[in-house]
Amino acid sequence: MDSHIVLSGINKSYGNVIKAHVLKHISLSIEKGELCAIIGQSGSGKSTLLNILGLLDVADSGTFLYENTDTGKMSDDQRAHFRNSVFGFIFQFHHLLPEFTALENVLIPWQIANGSISSKAKARAKELLERVGVSKDMNNRSTNLSGGQQQRVAIARALINNPQVVFGDEPTGNLDSDTAENIFELIKEINRDVDSTFIIVTHDRHLAAECNRVIEIADGIIKDDIRLEQKTKAERWGVLSPCYCRLKQKVSSVS
Ligand SMILES: Nc1ncnc2c1ncn2[C@@H]1O[C@H](COP(=O)(O)OP(=O)(O)O)[C@@H](O)[C@H]1O
Ligand SMILES: [Mg+2]
């Protein structure tokens, strides 16, 4: 099978004097179209891993192959191309530009990639806004939208360049549980229809249980890697419960 994303022996430390070894020899393969959750205690290295996968940051050692291309050998320009055109990002805080409308915000990555906005691009942006349920408000400035609507716009923006991989760092972390569930339904639908790979850091165990795969990070290593496809809801809770027991124990031992 063709490899999509393959990490081998990834290490990452922060700090010069006192070094914090944040990712420790991480090896991991992700297949095309996977909907993958990354879970773990705060400070365990989830965002660091996501940033390395999204080429927002580089590892100190180890290799990251994307479709058999060694990303460590990419030029800065190639890396930027991947970040803007091949990958999409949804963050906890949507980072929409307040002075622009929803439609204009969605078109920004397109404009960066292509220099100008064609009528085809506009049509696609409108179609995406319709898909995420914000088409009625597409000409409203982003500051006039609710939190849930803004996050929907951010999802449309992440998808405008038809990304092969979408990264989410707590994409629903800032939303009430109903809106979070709604947004996650949308992510699942898009994952099914477009076959983009989704890699999502989440603290929400309900959302993690809906993914095809759950990777637990603890102190910079992969503690568990669980496949959930073809499992019933009850079976999913069953196989995930040891991870969440560990997370809970860790919280109570700190507090
Ligand atoms: N830019 C940075 N400089 C120094 N330390 C960092 C930096 N980014 C993250 N860290 C540290 O690395 C560890 C892992 O952080 P992070 O990957 O953000 O964890 P998580 O997302 O699981 O909460 C934490 O101890 C954090 O303080
Ligand atoms: Mg984080």
Short mmCIF file of N, CA and C and ligand atoms in Angstrom, two decimals, residues 14-15 22 40-49, ligand 1:
data_model
loop_
_atom_site.label_atom_id
_atom_site.label_comp_id
_atom_site.label_asym_id
_atom_site.label_seq_id
_atom_site.Cartn_x
_atom_site.Cartn_y
_atom_site.Cartn_z
N TYR A 14 12.53 21.25 23.53
CA TYR A 14 12.50 22.71 23.63
C TYR A 14 13.49 23.14 24.70
N GLY A 15 14.00 24.33 24.58
CA GLY A 15 14.89 24.91 25.60
C GLY A 15 16.35 24.62 25.32
N VAL A 22 10.22 16.72 24.43
CA VAL A 22 8.75 16.71 24.33
C VAL A 22 8.24 15.53 23.51
N GLY A 40 -4.69 13.01 25.03
CA GLY A 40 -3.61 12.96 26.03
C GLY A 40 -3.71 14.16 26.94
N GLN A 41 -3.00 14.01 28.05
CA GLN A 41 -2.93 15.06 29.07
C GLN A 41 -2.40 16.36 28.48
N SER A 42 -2.81 17.45 29.08
CA SER A 42 -2.26 18.75 28.69
C SER A 42 -0.75 18.73 28.92
N GLY A 43 0.01 19.18 27.94
CA GLY A 43 1.48 19.19 28.05
C GLY A 43 2.13 17.89 27.61
N SER A 44 1.34 16.92 27.12
CA SER A 44 1.91 15.63 26.74
C SER A 44 2.62 15.66 25.38
N GLY A 45 2.37 16.70 24.59
CA GLY A 45 3.05 16.82 23.29
C GLY A 45 2.14 16.74 22.08
N LYS A 46 0.81 16.82 22.29
CA LYS A 46 -0.15 16.68 21.19
C LYS A 46 0.01 17.78 20.15
N SER A 47 0.05 19.03 20.62
CA SER A 47 0.16 20.14 19.67
C SER A 47 1.51 20.12 18.96
N THR A 48 2.55 19.75 19.71
CA THR A 48 3.88 19.66 19.10
C THR A 48 3.87 18.65 17.96
N LEU A 49 3.24 17.50 18.21
CA LEU A 49 3.15 16.47 17.17
C LEU A 49 2.34 16.97 15.97
N1 LIG B 1 7.60 26.77 21.74
C1 LIG B 1 7.83 26.14 22.90
N2 LIG B 1 8.88 26.47 23.68
C2 LIG B 1 9.13 25.82 24.83
N3 LIG B 1 8.39 24.81 25.31
C3 LIG B 1 7.33 24.43 24.59
C4 LIG B 1 6.99 25.07 23.34
N4 LIG B 1 5.87 24.46 22.84
C5 LIG B 1 5.54 23.51 23.74
N5 LIG B 1 6.40 23.48 24.77
C6 LIG B 1 6.36 22.55 25.91
O1 LIG B 1 6.28 21.25 25.38
C7 LIG B 1 5.41 20.44 26.13
C8 LIG B 1 4.32 19.87 25.22
O2 LIG B 1 3.52 20.94 24.75
P1 LIG B 1 2.30 20.72 23.77
O3 LIG B 1 2.73 19.93 22.60
O4 LIG B 1 1.73 22.06 23.51
O5 LIG B 1 1.34 19.85 24.66
P2 LIG B 1 -0.24 19.55 24.53
O6 LIG B 1 -0.69 20.09 23.23
O7 LIG B 1 -0.34 18.06 24.65
O8 LIG B 1 -0.89 20.24 25.68
C9 LIG B 1 4.86 21.32 27.26
O9 LIG B 1 5.61 21.06 28.40
C10 LIG B 1 5.09 22.71 26.74
O10 LIG B 1 5.29 23.60 27.81
#
